[in-house]
Each structure stands twice: as C-alpha cells, then as structure tokens.
Coordinates of C-alpha atoms in Angstrom, one line a residue:
Chain B
X1 CA -18.3 -27.9 15.8
X2 CA -17.0 -27.6 12.2
X3 CA -18.2 -24.6 10.3
X4 CA -18.6 -23.7 6.7
X5 CA -18.4 -20.1 5.5
X6 CA -20.6 -18.9 2.7
X7 CA -19.6 -15.7 0.9
X8 CA -21.2 -13.6 -1.9
X9 CA -19.6 -10.5 -3.4
X10 CA -21.0 -7.3 -4.9
X11 CA -18.4 -5.5 -7.0
X12 CA -18.9 -1.9 -7.9
X13 CA -17.0 -1.2 -11.1
X14 CA -16.6 2.5 -12.2
X15 CA -17.1 2.5 -16.0
X16 CA -14.4 4.3 -17.9
X17 CA -16.6 6.8 -19.7
X18 CA -15.6 10.4 -20.3
X19 CA -18.8 11.9 -19.0
X20 CA -21.3 10.9 -16.2
X21 CA -24.0 8.3 -16.7
X22 CA -26.8 10.8 -16.8
X23 CA -25.1 14.1 -17.4
X24 CA -22.4 15.7 -19.6
X25 CA -20.1 16.5 -16.6
X26 CA -16.6 15.1 -16.7
X27 CA -15.6 12.0 -14.7
X28 CA -11.9 12.8 -14.5
X29 CA -10.5 11.8 -11.1
X30 CA -8.8 14.3 -8.8
X31 CA -10.4 17.5 -10.0
X32 CA -10.9 20.3 -7.4
X33 CA -13.9 19.6 -5.1
X34 CA -17.3 20.1 -6.7
X35 CA -15.8 21.4 -10.0
X36 CA -17.4 18.4 -11.9
X37 CA -20.8 18.3 -10.3
X38 CA -23.3 19.9 -12.7
X39 CA -27.0 20.8 -12.2
X40 CA -28.1 17.2 -13.1
X41 CA -25.6 15.7 -10.7
X42 CA -26.7 18.1 -8.0
X43 CA -30.4 17.2 -8.6
X44 CA -31.4 20.8 -9.0
X45 CA -35.1 21.4 -9.8
X46 CA -36.1 21.1 -13.5
X47 CA -33.2 18.9 -14.7
X48 CA -33.6 15.6 -16.5
X49 CA -31.2 12.7 -16.7
X50 CA -30.1 11.5 -20.2
X51 CA -28.4 8.1 -20.3
X52 CA -24.9 7.8 -21.7
X53 CA -24.8 5.2 -24.5
X54 CA -21.2 4.3 -23.7
X55 CA -22.2 3.1 -20.2
X56 CA -24.8 0.8 -21.8
X57 CA -22.3 -0.5 -24.3
X58 CA -19.8 -1.2 -21.5
X59 CA -22.3 -3.0 -19.3
X60 CA -23.3 -5.2 -22.3
X61 CA -19.6 -6.0 -23.0
X62 CA -19.3 -7.3 -19.5
X63 CA -22.5 -9.4 -19.9
X64 CA -21.3 -10.9 -23.1
X65 CA -17.9 -11.7 -21.5
X66 CA -19.5 -13.8 -18.8
X67 CA -22.0 -15.5 -21.1
X68 CA -24.9 -13.7 -19.4
X69 CA -28.4 -13.1 -20.6
X70 CA -28.5 -9.5 -22.0
X71 CA -31.9 -7.9 -21.2
X72 CA -32.7 -5.8 -24.3
X73 CA -35.4 -4.1 -22.3
X74 CA -34.4 -2.8 -18.9
X75 CA -35.7 -0.2 -16.5
X76 CA -34.1 2.3 -14.2
X77 CA -35.4 2.6 -10.6
X78 CA -35.0 5.0 -7.8
X79 CA -33.4 3.7 -4.6
X80 CA -34.5 6.1 -1.9
X81 CA -32.3 7.0 1.1
X82 CA -31.0 10.1 2.8
X83 CA -27.3 10.9 3.0
X84 CA -25.5 14.2 2.5
X85 CA -23.4 12.9 -0.4
X86 CA -26.6 11.8 -2.3
X87 CA -28.1 15.2 -3.3
X88 CA -31.3 14.0 -4.9
X89 CA -32.3 11.8 -1.9
X90 CA -32.3 8.8 -4.3
X91 CA -29.8 6.9 -6.4
X92 CA -30.8 5.9 -9.9
X93 CA -30.2 2.2 -10.2
X94 CA -31.8 -0.9 -11.7
X95 CA -33.8 -3.1 -9.5
X96 CA -36.2 -5.6 -11.1
X97 CA -34.9 -5.6 -14.6
X98 CA -31.1 -5.1 -14.8
X99 CA -29.4 -4.8 -18.1
X100 CA -27.3 -8.0 -17.5
X101 CA -29.0 -11.1 -16.2
X102 CA -27.5 -14.4 -14.9
X103 CA -24.0 -15.5 -16.0
X104 CA -21.0 -17.5 -14.9
X105 CA -17.3 -16.9 -14.1
X106 CA -14.9 -19.7 -13.9
X107 CA -12.4 -18.8 -11.2
X108 CA -8.9 -20.2 -11.4
X109 CA -7.3 -20.8 -8.0
X110 CA -3.6 -20.7 -7.6
X111 CA -3.4 -24.5 -7.0
X112 CA -4.8 -25.1 -10.5
X113 CA -8.3 -26.0 -9.3
X114 CA -11.4 -24.0 -10.5
X115 CA -14.6 -22.7 -9.1
X116 CA -17.7 -22.1 -11.2
X117 CA -19.2 -18.9 -9.7
X118 CA -22.7 -18.0 -10.7
X119 CA -23.3 -14.3 -11.3
X120 CA -26.8 -13.2 -10.3
X121 CA -26.9 -10.0 -12.3
X122 CA -25.1 -6.9 -13.2
X123 CA -26.8 -3.5 -13.3
X124 CA -26.1 0.1 -14.1
X125 CA -26.3 2.8 -11.5
X126 CA -24.9 6.1 -10.5
X127 CA -22.2 6.6 -8.0
X128 CA -22.7 8.8 -4.9
X129 CA -20.4 11.7 -3.8
X130 CA -17.8 11.6 -1.1
X131 CA -18.1 12.5 2.5
X132 CA -15.0 13.6 4.3
X133 CA -15.3 13.5 8.0
X134 CA -11.9 14.7 9.2
X135 CA -11.3 17.9 7.2
X136 CA -13.3 20.4 9.3
X137 CA -13.9 19.8 13.0
X138 CA -17.5 19.1 13.8
X139 CA -18.5 19.2 10.1
X140 CA -18.6 16.8 7.2
X141 CA -17.2 18.1 3.9
X142 CA -19.0 16.9 0.8
X143 CA -17.4 16.6 -2.6
X144 CA -19.9 15.7 -5.3
X145 CA -17.5 15.2 -8.2
X146 CA -18.0 11.4 -8.1
X147 CA -21.8 11.9 -8.1
X148 CA -23.2 10.4 -11.3
X149 CA -20.1 8.4 -12.3
X150 CA -21.4 5.3 -14.0
X151 CA -21.1 2.1 -12.0
X152 CA -21.7 -1.5 -13.0
X153 CA -22.7 -3.5 -9.9
X154 CA -21.8 -7.1 -10.4
X155 CA -23.7 -9.4 -7.9
X156 CA -22.5 -13.0 -7.3
X157 CA -24.5 -15.8 -5.8
X158 CA -23.2 -16.9 -2.4
X159 CA -20.9 -19.5 -4.1
X160 CA -17.6 -18.8 -2.4
X161 CA -16.5 -21.0 0.5
X162 CA -13.3 -19.3 1.5
X163 CA -11.9 -15.8 1.7
X164 CA -9.2 -16.8 -0.8
X165 CA -11.8 -17.8 -3.4
X166 CA -13.5 -14.5 -3.0
X167 CA -10.3 -12.5 -3.4
X168 CA -9.2 -14.6 -6.4
X169 CA -12.5 -13.8 -8.0
X170 CA -12.1 -10.1 -7.3
X171 CA -8.7 -10.2 -8.9
X172 CA -10.0 -12.1 -11.9
X173 CA -12.9 -9.7 -12.5
X174 CA -10.4 -6.9 -12.2
X175 CA -8.4 -8.4 -15.0
X176 CA -11.5 -9.0 -17.1
X177 CA -12.8 -5.4 -16.9
X178 CA -9.4 -4.2 -18.0
X179 CA -9.3 -6.6 -20.9
X180 CA -12.7 -5.2 -21.9
X181 CA -11.4 -1.7 -21.3
X182 CA -14.5 -0.8 -19.4
X183 CA -12.7 0.2 -16.2
X184 CA -9.2 1.6 -15.5
X185 CA -8.9 -0.8 -12.6
X186 CA -7.3 1.8 -10.3
X187 CA -8.2 0.4 -6.9
X188 CA -6.4 3.2 -5.0
X189 CA -8.7 5.7 -6.6
X190 CA -11.8 3.6 -5.9
X191 CA -12.4 2.4 -9.4
X192 CA -13.4 -1.0 -8.1
X193 CA -15.0 -1.5 -4.7
X194 CA -16.3 -4.6 -3.0
X195 CA -19.0 -5.4 -0.6
X196 CA -18.9 -8.9 0.9
X197 CA -21.9 -10.9 2.3
X198 CA -20.6 -13.4 4.9
X199 CA -22.3 -16.1 6.8
X200 CA -21.4 -19.3 8.5
X201 CA -23.3 -22.6 9.1
X202 CA -22.5 -26.0 10.6
X203 CA -20.9 -28.3 8.0
X204 CA -23.7 -30.4 6.5
X205 CA -26.5 -27.9 7.2
X206 CA -28.4 -26.9 4.1
X207 CA -29.9 -23.6 5.4
X208 CA -27.8 -20.5 5.3
X209 CA -26.8 -18.8 8.5
X210 CA -27.7 -15.1 9.1
X211 CA -25.3 -12.9 7.1
X212 CA -23.6 -9.6 7.6
X213 CA -22.4 -7.3 4.9
X214 CA -18.9 -5.8 4.9
X215 CA -19.0 -2.5 2.9
X216 CA -16.5 -0.7 0.7
X217 CA -13.4 -2.8 0.6
X218 CA -11.0 -1.6 -2.1
X219 CA -8.0 -3.9 -2.2
X220 CA -7.5 -7.6 -2.9
X221 CA -5.6 -8.1 0.3
X222 CA -8.1 -6.4 2.5
X223 CA -11.1 -8.3 1.0
X224 CA -9.4 -11.5 2.0
X225 CA -8.5 -10.3 5.5
X226 CA -11.8 -8.6 6.2
X227 CA -13.7 -11.8 5.2
X228 CA -11.4 -14.0 7.3
X229 CA -11.8 -11.8 10.3
X230 CA -15.6 -11.8 9.9
X231 CA -15.8 -15.6 9.6
X232 CA -13.8 -16.0 12.8
X233 CA -15.9 -13.4 14.5
X234 CA -19.2 -15.1 13.6
X235 CA -18.0 -18.5 14.6
X236 CA -16.8 -17.0 17.9
X237 CA -20.2 -15.4 18.5
X238 CA -22.1 -18.6 17.7
X239 CA -19.8 -20.9 19.7
X240 CA -20.4 -18.7 22.7
X241 CA -24.1 -19.1 22.4
X242 CA -24.7 -15.7 20.7
X243 CA -26.7 -15.0 17.5
X244 CA -25.6 -13.2 14.4
X245 CA -27.7 -10.2 13.5
X246 CA -28.1 -9.0 10.0
X247 CA -26.1 -5.7 9.8
X248 CA -23.7 -3.7 7.8
X249 CA -20.1 -3.7 9.0
X250 CA -17.0 -1.7 8.1
X251 CA -13.5 -3.2 7.8
X252 CA -10.8 -1.2 9.7
X253 CA -7.6 -2.1 7.9
X254 CA -5.4 -0.6 10.6
X255 CA -7.0 -2.6 13.5
X256 CA -7.7 -5.5 11.1
X257 CA -11.3 -6.0 12.3
X258 CA -14.8 -5.4 11.2
X259 CA -17.2 -3.3 13.3
X260 CA -20.9 -2.5 13.2
X261 CA -21.7 0.4 11.0
X262 CA -25.4 1.2 11.0
X263 CA -27.8 0.9 13.9
X264 CA -30.2 -2.0 13.4
X265 CA -33.1 0.1 14.4
X266 CA -33.1 1.9 11.0
X267 CA -33.5 -1.2 8.9
X268 CA -33.0 -0.7 5.2
X269 CA -36.1 0.3 3.3
X270 CA -35.2 1.7 0.0
X271 CA -38.7 1.9 -1.5
X272 CA -37.5 1.2 -5.1
X273 CA -39.8 2.4 -7.8
X274 CA -39.4 3.0 -11.6
X275 CA -37.8 6.4 -12.2
X276 CA -40.5 8.5 -14.0
X277 CA -37.7 10.7 -15.4
X278 CA -36.3 7.8 -17.5
X279 CA -38.2 5.9 -20.1
X280 CA -37.5 2.2 -20.4
X281 CA -34.1 1.4 -22.0
X282 CA -34.3 -0.6 -25.2
X283 CA -31.1 -1.9 -26.8
X284 CA -31.4 -2.6 -30.5
X285 CA -30.4 -5.9 -32.0
X286 CA -28.0 -4.0 -34.3
X287 CA -26.2 -2.3 -31.4
X288 CA -25.9 -5.7 -29.7
X289 CA -24.5 -7.2 -32.9
X290 CA -22.0 -4.3 -33.1
X291 CA -20.9 -4.8 -29.6
X292 CA -20.5 -8.6 -30.1
X293 CA -18.2 -7.9 -33.1
X294 CA -16.1 -5.5 -31.1
X295 CA -15.3 -8.0 -28.3
X296 CA -11.6 -8.5 -27.6
X297 CA -10.0 -11.9 -26.9
X298 CA -11.0 -12.7 -23.4
X299 CA -8.6 -14.0 -20.6
X300 CA -10.2 -17.5 -20.7
X301 CA -9.6 -17.8 -24.5
X302 CA -6.1 -16.5 -24.2
X303 CA -5.4 -18.8 -21.3
X304 CA -6.5 -21.8 -23.4
X305 CA -4.5 -20.6 -26.4
X306 CA -1.3 -20.3 -24.2
X307 CA -1.9 -23.8 -22.8
X308 CA -2.9 -25.6 -26.0
X309 CA -1.1 -23.7 -28.8
X310 CA 2.0 -22.5 -27.0
X311 CA 2.2 -25.6 -24.8
X312 CA 2.6 -23.7 -21.6
X313 CA 1.6 -25.3 -18.3
X314 CA -1.9 -24.5 -16.9
X315 CA -0.2 -22.5 -14.2
X316 CA 1.9 -20.4 -16.5
X317 CA -1.0 -19.9 -18.9
X318 CA -3.2 -18.6 -16.1
X319 CA -0.5 -16.4 -14.7
X320 CA 0.3 -14.8 -18.0
X321 CA -3.2 -14.3 -19.2
X322 CA -4.8 -12.9 -16.0
X323 CA -3.7 -9.3 -16.6
X324 CA -4.0 -7.7 -20.0
X325 CA -0.8 -5.7 -19.7
X326 CA 1.2 -8.8 -18.7
X327 CA -0.3 -10.8 -21.5
X328 CA 0.5 -8.0 -24.0
X329 CA 4.1 -7.8 -22.9
X330 CA 4.5 -11.6 -23.0
X331 CA 3.0 -11.8 -26.5
X332 CA 5.3 -9.0 -27.9
X333 CA 8.4 -10.5 -26.5
X334 CA 7.3 -14.0 -27.5
X335 CA 6.5 -13.0 -31.1
X336 CA 10.0 -11.4 -31.4
X337 CA 12.0 -14.4 -30.3
X338 CA 9.5 -17.2 -31.1
X339 CA 10.3 -19.1 -27.9
X340 CA 7.2 -19.2 -25.7
X341 CA 8.5 -21.3 -22.8
X342 CA 11.7 -19.2 -22.3
X343 CA 9.7 -16.0 -22.6
X344 CA 7.2 -17.2 -20.0
X345 CA 10.1 -18.1 -17.7
X346 CA 11.7 -14.6 -18.0
X347 CA 8.4 -12.7 -17.7
X348 CA 7.4 -14.7 -14.6
X349 CA 10.9 -14.9 -13.1
X350 CA 13.4 -12.2 -13.7
X351 CA 11.0 -9.5 -15.0
X352 CA 8.3 -10.0 -12.4
X353 CA 10.9 -10.1 -9.6
X354 CA 12.3 -6.7 -10.8
X355 CA 8.8 -5.2 -11.2
X356 CA 8.0 -6.2 -7.6
X357 CA 11.3 -5.1 -6.2
X358 CA 11.1 -1.6 -7.7
X359 CA 7.3 -1.4 -7.6
X360 CA 7.0 -0.6 -11.3
X361 CA 3.9 -1.5 -13.4
X362 CA 4.7 -3.7 -16.3
X363 CA 3.7 -1.1 -18.9
X364 CA 6.5 1.1 -17.6
X365 CA 9.1 -1.7 -17.3
X366 CA 12.6 -0.2 -18.2
X367 CA 13.2 -3.4 -20.2
X368 CA 10.8 -3.3 -23.1
X369 CA 9.1 -6.5 -24.4
X370 CA 11.0 -6.2 -27.6
X371 CA 14.3 -5.9 -25.7
X372 CA 13.4 -9.0 -23.8
X373 CA 12.6 -10.7 -27.0
X374 CA 16.0 -9.9 -28.5
X375 CA 17.7 -11.0 -25.3
X376 CA 16.0 -14.4 -25.5
X377 CA 17.0 -14.6 -29.2
X378 CA 20.6 -14.1 -28.2
X379 CA 20.2 -16.7 -25.5
X380 CA 18.8 -19.2 -28.0
X381 CA 21.5 -18.5 -30.6
X382 CA 24.0 -19.1 -27.8
X383 CA 25.5 -15.6 -28.0
X384 CA 24.6 -15.3 -24.3
X385 CA 24.8 -17.8 -21.6
X386 CA 22.0 -17.9 -19.0
X387 CA 24.4 -16.0 -16.6
X388 CA 25.4 -13.3 -19.1
X389 CA 21.8 -12.9 -20.1
X390 CA 21.0 -11.9 -16.6
X391 CA 23.8 -9.5 -16.6
X392 CA 22.5 -8.0 -19.8
X393 CA 19.0 -7.8 -18.3
X394 CA 20.3 -5.9 -15.3
X395 CA 22.2 -3.5 -17.6
X396 CA 19.1 -2.9 -19.7
X397 CA 17.0 -2.4 -16.6
X398 CA 19.5 0.2 -15.2
X399 CA 20.1 2.1 -18.4
X400 CA 16.8 1.7 -20.1
X401 CA 18.0 3.1 -23.4
X402 CA 14.8 1.9 -25.1
X403 CA 13.0 5.2 -25.0
X404 CA 15.6 6.6 -27.5
X405 CA 15.4 3.7 -29.9
X406 CA 11.6 3.7 -29.6
X407 CA 11.5 7.3 -30.4
X408 CA 13.6 6.8 -33.6
X409 CA 11.2 4.0 -34.5
X410 CA 13.2 2.8 -37.5
X411 CA 16.3 1.5 -35.7
X412 CA 16.4 -2.3 -35.2
X413 CA 16.3 -3.0 -31.4
X414 CA 18.6 -5.9 -31.8
X415 CA 21.4 -3.6 -33.2
X416 CA 21.4 -1.6 -29.9
X417 CA 21.4 -4.8 -27.8
X418 CA 24.1 -6.4 -29.8
X419 CA 26.2 -3.3 -29.3
X420 CA 25.6 -3.5 -25.6
X421 CA 26.6 -7.2 -25.5
X422 CA 29.8 -6.1 -27.2
X423 CA 30.5 -3.2 -24.9
X424 CA 29.8 -5.2 -21.7
X425 CA 31.8 -8.2 -23.1
X426 CA 29.0 -10.6 -22.5
X427 CA 29.4 -12.7 -25.6
X428 CA 29.7 -16.4 -24.9
X429 CA 33.0 -18.0 -25.8
X430 CA 32.1 -20.3 -28.6
X431 CA 35.5 -20.7 -30.1
X432 CA 36.5 -24.1 -28.8
X433 CA 40.2 -23.5 -29.3
X434 CA 40.0 -20.5 -26.9
X435 CA 38.0 -22.6 -24.5
X436 CA 40.3 -25.6 -24.7
X437 CA 43.3 -23.6 -23.8
X438 CA 41.5 -22.2 -20.7
X439 CA 40.4 -25.7 -19.8
X440 CA 44.0 -27.1 -20.2
X441 CA 45.3 -24.4 -17.8
X442 CA 42.7 -25.3 -15.2
X443 CA 43.2 -29.0 -15.5
X444 CA 46.9 -28.5 -15.1
X445 CA 46.4 -26.3 -12.0
X446 CA 44.4 -28.9 -10.2
X447 CA 46.2 -32.3 -10.6
X448 CA 44.6 -33.8 -7.5
X449 CA 41.0 -33.2 -8.7
X450 CA 42.0 -34.3 -12.2
X451 CA 43.2 -37.6 -10.8
X452 CA 39.8 -38.1 -8.9
X453 CA 37.9 -37.4 -12.1
X454 CA 40.0 -39.9 -14.0
X455 CA 39.2 -42.4 -11.3
X456 CA 35.5 -42.0 -12.1
X457 CA 34.5 -39.5 -9.4
X458 CA 32.0 -37.7 -11.6
X459 CA 31.2 -35.0 -9.0
X460 CA 34.5 -33.4 -9.7
X461 CA 33.4 -32.5 -13.2
X462 CA 31.1 -29.9 -11.6
X463 CA 34.1 -28.4 -9.9
X464 CA 36.0 -28.0 -13.1
X465 CA 33.0 -26.5 -15.0
X466 CA 32.6 -24.1 -12.1
X467 CA 36.3 -23.1 -12.4
X468 CA 35.9 -22.4 -16.1
X469 CA 32.7 -20.4 -15.6
X470 CA 34.5 -18.4 -12.9
X471 CA 37.6 -17.7 -15.1
X472 CA 35.5 -16.7 -18.1
X473 CA 33.0 -14.6 -16.0
X474 CA 30.2 -16.8 -17.1
X475 CA 30.8 -16.4 -20.7
X476 CA 31.5 -20.1 -21.4
X477 CA 28.8 -22.5 -22.4
X478 CA 28.6 -25.1 -19.6
X479 CA 27.5 -27.9 -21.8
X480 CA 30.3 -27.2 -24.2
X481 CA 32.8 -27.1 -21.3
X482 CA 31.5 -30.4 -20.1
X483 CA 32.0 -32.0 -23.5
X484 CA 35.6 -30.7 -23.8
X485 CA 36.6 -31.9 -20.4
X486 CA 35.1 -35.3 -21.0
X487 CA 37.0 -35.6 -24.2
X488 CA 40.2 -34.7 -22.5
X489 CA 40.2 -37.4 -19.8
Chain W
X1 CA -41.4 -5.2 12.2
X2 CA -41.0 -1.8 10.6
X3 CA -43.1 -2.4 7.6
X4 CA -45.1 0.6 6.7
X5 CA -48.4 -1.2 6.2
X6 CA -49.5 -4.3 8.0
X7 CA -52.9 -5.9 7.5
X8 CA -54.5 -6.9 10.7
X9 CA -55.3 -10.6 10.9
X10 CA -58.5 -9.9 12.7
X11 CA -59.9 -7.1 10.7
X12 CA -59.4 -8.1 7.0
X13 CA -58.5 -5.2 4.6
X14 CA -58.0 -2.8 7.4
X15 CA -54.4 -1.7 7.2
X16 CA -52.3 -0.7 10.2
X17 CA -50.1 2.1 9.1
X18 CA -46.8 2.8 10.8
X19 CA -46.8 6.6 10.3
X20 CA -43.7 7.2 12.5
X21 CA -41.7 4.8 10.4
X22 CA -42.8 6.5 7.2
X23 CA -42.1 9.9 8.6
X24 CA -38.6 8.8 9.6
X25 CA -37.9 7.4 6.1
X26 CA -39.0 10.7 4.7
X27 CA -37.2 12.7 7.3
X28 CA -40.5 14.4 8.3
X29 CA -41.5 15.4 11.8
X30 CA -45.2 14.6 12.4
X31 CA -47.1 15.6 15.5
X32 CA -50.1 13.7 16.9
X33 CA -52.7 15.7 15.1
X34 CA -50.9 15.5 11.8
X35 CA -50.4 11.8 12.4
X36 CA -54.1 11.1 12.5
X37 CA -54.9 13.0 9.3
X38 CA -51.9 11.4 7.5
X39 CA -53.2 8.0 8.6
X40 CA -56.7 8.8 7.2
X41 CA -55.2 10.0 4.0
X42 CA -53.0 7.0 3.5
X43 CA -55.8 4.6 4.3
X44 CA -57.7 6.1 1.4
X45 CA -54.8 5.7 -0.9
X46 CA -54.3 2.1 0.2
X47 CA -58.0 1.4 -0.3
X48 CA -57.6 2.7 -3.9
X49 CA -54.6 0.5 -4.5
X50 CA -56.5 -2.4 -3.1
X51 CA -59.3 -1.9 -5.6
X52 CA -56.6 -1.8 -8.4
X53 CA -55.2 -5.0 -7.1
X54 CA -58.5 -6.8 -7.7
X55 CA -58.0 -6.4 -11.4
X56 CA -56.7 -9.6 -13.1
X57 CA -53.2 -8.6 -14.5
X58 CA -51.8 -12.1 -14.8
X59 CA -50.9 -11.9 -18.5
X60 CA -50.2 -8.2 -18.6
X61 CA -46.5 -7.0 -18.9
X62 CA -45.9 -4.6 -16.0
X63 CA -45.8 -1.0 -17.2
X64 CA -42.7 0.9 -16.1
X65 CA -43.7 4.2 -17.7
X66 CA -47.0 5.6 -18.9
X67 CA -45.4 6.9 -22.1
X68 CA -45.2 4.3 -24.9
X69 CA -41.6 5.2 -25.8
X70 CA -38.1 4.3 -25.1
X71 CA -35.1 6.3 -24.0
X72 CA -32.9 8.3 -26.2
X73 CA -29.2 7.8 -25.5
X74 CA -26.5 10.5 -25.2
X75 CA -23.1 10.3 -26.8
X76 CA -20.3 10.0 -24.3
X77 CA -19.1 13.6 -24.4
X78 CA -18.3 16.2 -21.8
X79 CA -20.7 19.0 -22.4
X80 CA -21.0 20.7 -19.0
X81 CA -18.9 23.5 -17.7
X82 CA -19.5 23.7 -14.0
X83 CA -19.7 27.1 -12.4
X84 CA -19.1 26.0 -8.8
X85 CA -19.5 29.4 -7.3
X86 CA -22.9 29.8 -8.8
X87 CA -24.1 26.4 -7.5
X88 CA -22.6 27.0 -4.1
X89 CA -24.3 30.4 -3.7
X90 CA -27.4 28.4 -2.7
X91 CA -25.6 26.3 0.0
X92 CA -25.8 27.3 3.6
X93 CA -22.2 26.5 4.3
X94 CA -19.2 25.9 2.0
X95 CA -15.4 25.9 2.5
X96 CA -12.5 25.3 0.1
X97 CA -14.9 24.2 -2.5
X98 CA -16.7 21.7 -0.3
X99 CA -20.3 21.7 0.8
X100 CA -20.4 21.6 4.6
X101 CA -23.0 19.7 6.6
X102 CA -23.3 18.9 10.3
X103 CA -20.9 16.0 11.2
X104 CA -22.3 12.7 10.0
X105 CA -20.6 9.7 11.5
X106 CA -21.3 6.5 9.8
X107 CA -19.8 4.1 12.3
X108 CA -21.7 2.5 15.2
X109 CA -19.0 3.2 17.7

C-alpha cells in the first residue's frame, strides 16, 4: 500500500526579553541554578503575575509578519498539570483566545517550489524549569531559572507532507524570528524547540490517521530525522496489522529512534480555565500602529527585492535572504562594489565554504563584508584575476587585519587591501607589452603545439593560455592572453 | 473513558462522577468514605452548574474575569534580586543550588 504522511508542527520560541513574562527576574541563559527564579516564578503564596509589555509586542510582531489576525483582546488561562519543574502546578498559557490568530507562511523548498502553510495560532505562555535526571543518583535536580521565560508557541495546521518540508519550515521560522529580533535563535540553548505531530494514511484517503506527538526536538537535522523515523515506524506498525495509539514520543538522537514517553493510562487532561490572577489583555490601536511602523523588512520582501531589483536567480535570492546576518553581509558587500551577481557568487561560494570549513558564524567572518566588497571591486576593475582574487581572499581570511582598520574607523578599507595586493604581488599583468614578451617566449618554447594551433587545432589554445597563467602565477588576464595569442598566429 | 463527569444515558441529569480520576489529577489520595462524601459534594456543584446552563447566553460575550478592567503591563526591566538561600530554606532537599526531588523518569522504558 502507498502511504501519505501528514505532519503539523508546534514551535516554542523563547522571546528575547530581558525579564520574565510575568516577573522582573532576569532571563539570561547560563546563570547558576535557581539564581534567577524569584518569588513569582516559584509560585510562592501571595504573589501576582504582571505581564511584560515587550513579550506582547514581540508576539504581535510575529503575527503581523505572517499576516495573521491580531486579537486585540486576549485571555490567559491556566493549564494544570503536576511536574517538579512546574512549581505552581499550572502553566500560564492562552487557550481559547490567543493573541495571534490564523495566518500563513510560504515555505520555500530547496528545489524552488513553495508550500503555503497555514498557521492556526500563536499564543503567549511561560516556560517551565529544567529537570536534570543524571546529576544526583536516585534524585532529580530542578533548576527553575528558565521558569517564566516568555514563549511564543506557533501552531501550524497539519499541512506538511514530508519531513523535509517540516524541517525547511522550521529553518524559515528560525530566520523570521531573528529578522524580527524577537528570539536569539540559539538552538543549542533551547531558544527554539519543536514538537511534531505525525500521522500516516493510505494515499487517497481523506480522513487523517491517528497521530503521535514527538516532543522537544531542538535541531533542524533532528526534526527531519525524528519525523522520518516516526513515519516509517507507523507504516511498519500498520502494515503488520497493528494500530497507532495516540501518545507522546521522545526522539533519541543517539539511537536515531522515537520511543513512547508517557503511559497512555494517564491521558492528558489539563483542565484549562481563565487565570483569575490576570485580567483580560487589551492591546490598544495606538500600540498596534506603533508596532506596525517598527516592522523591519521581512525575508519574503527582501527575497523579492533580490530577485526583481538585483536580478538574482530565485535560488540565490532565497539563499541570501533566509538568514538576516547573511543578508546583512551580502548587502554591505554589494553596496560597496555595486555588483550583486558577483557578490552573491562569492558569499554563496568562497565565503560560505570557508565559514562551513572553519565553523565560523558569518557575523564573525575574518573577511569583513566591506573587504569582500573591495575585493570584488578590484576584480571588476581587472586589478585581480579570478585566481589572484582567491589568493587575496585566503590571505585576508588568515590575517584578518580588519579589526585594526575597523577600530580606526576613518581609514579607507580599500587602501589596506590595495597595499596587500601590492605586498603579495597579486596585481594582474595588464601591460600588454610585458604580457606579449612572455607569450613570445612560450610560443617559441613549444614549436610543435604552435604548429598544431596554426593548423586550426583550437584546443591547443587552451594549452598556451594555461602555460601563460602558470608562468605568471595567475596574474595574467586569460581573455587578454587569448586575444594576444590569436593575433600572433 | 476517563472523563470526570459522564451523564448516564438511562438516568438523565444524573452525573456519574469518576472520583478516582479527579483525585489522581489533583494528586489526592481519597479513601472509600471520603469518596462518597466527595461524590455527593460534586453532585451538588454539578447540579448548580446545570441550572446555570439553562440560562440563555447565546448573545452574551463570555466573561473571562469578574472585574470589568484590563491588564496593566510591565516595562521589560529586571527588577528582582533573587536570594536563593532564603528561598531554598523552605525546600526539603537542595544541593549545589538545585532543588532535589525523588527521581522522575519521563520515559516509558
């Protein structure tokens, strides 16, 4: 039988506020255990939560970015369950009236196709603490620093059909929240976590199959692998006459499998009800207008601008606009040299290869965007050949003198780079006299090949150009060499 | 199957209350005697809610809070200094700054 998988994602995005969603405790990551859990976070008797305006603003920014309905009136509810890292015995969340209603995200797949994914809702809630099971034998250690950190939970409709679509969406939302500066996007620190609802059904069947939920996946790669594993597991169960039970599963990245997490006997029953400690939230029209005016250029708009105005391919435009830091780097370099296509090629090629090889984030690249801009300028004005440009790039990467020039601020970055071109002897030989004498020598040294060339064997031309490039250590302009040789035969 | 309240199809308006399920959700231990009194108690509450349900509320906006007011918002500033030792003085067990609880294993293995 042929099966179709159906996937929906819930993304938990930690909002980049200074303080907690309902208290004035700090949200800084990595503080000593329980040093940032105040009386409100601990749920001590007599405390009252007070909502952080910045968390509301950030949620609305996300809503506006996905064209969602913003609910100016929303309500906070209690979600009741017992777990040691939830000191109050309930999580403050939004159930019936979330701040962000239905919206859409257009997902750009690597092959250039798109998927229109419906977003059900996005609501504000507080994060729970952390349970550490392997620190003290026979005991669980609880760190409540994370308790009360603001979360935006983004819930999608079950609109994904493959694990790769789901992972691409996860990546894209990761880019979007960083564009909006509402989340630091640090996956290793749990700033974005994903739950995946997965089911399968026979191709052509309308009704959805029973689903399972895979909890707490925090990397793009693992989301894809966990979903793929789960799809295969479900098909395997069904094809062997079994049934899928609704349950929560955990992905084990070492064994690359999902396993059942909670016993089915204790079915979920959260008994949501409006939190009597919190009055209804009302967002004023003036605040909404203010937020609308503060919206940055979004990836989708930037993508279209790169494609239409800069005439980059769809693929390049998507690639360069997906991550705000990459887009920023590209724009600075491109503005400096004025050559969008070549800048795109360098950012996606040489630069990206180096960043991957040395595992450096683009904002810490040893070759600054301005330096790359100057390099491309020198390529365009034919000071550099494509080969010597690469040599210069390597030298800049290795020496990274940019911090000095940046610190001075007033020095022209092109002066430093021109000096380096001089020092390394990378300047292209443009003097045709000089080039001609080199070519004469080479032609004279290879009479046999010269004869072949004269007899119309054009392939040999490549051989001569190669010889000239070799002798000049790549400093000759191949097109110019071509012309000179042709003129000579 | 674990719903707290089920209305019997034979005896209309007479709810069947799953006390043990409710007790487990609330992490309470309830013996047979307490179970009966809890059941009577809840039956009264449900009867009251049933009479509230008979009111026509079709065109009434649900009330989330009895006070006719909206929330005041806080500026995003760190204002709390956490005295961990003071908070942990109440805890039965702590070590290296952590609260300690009996081992909770979250996997179904």
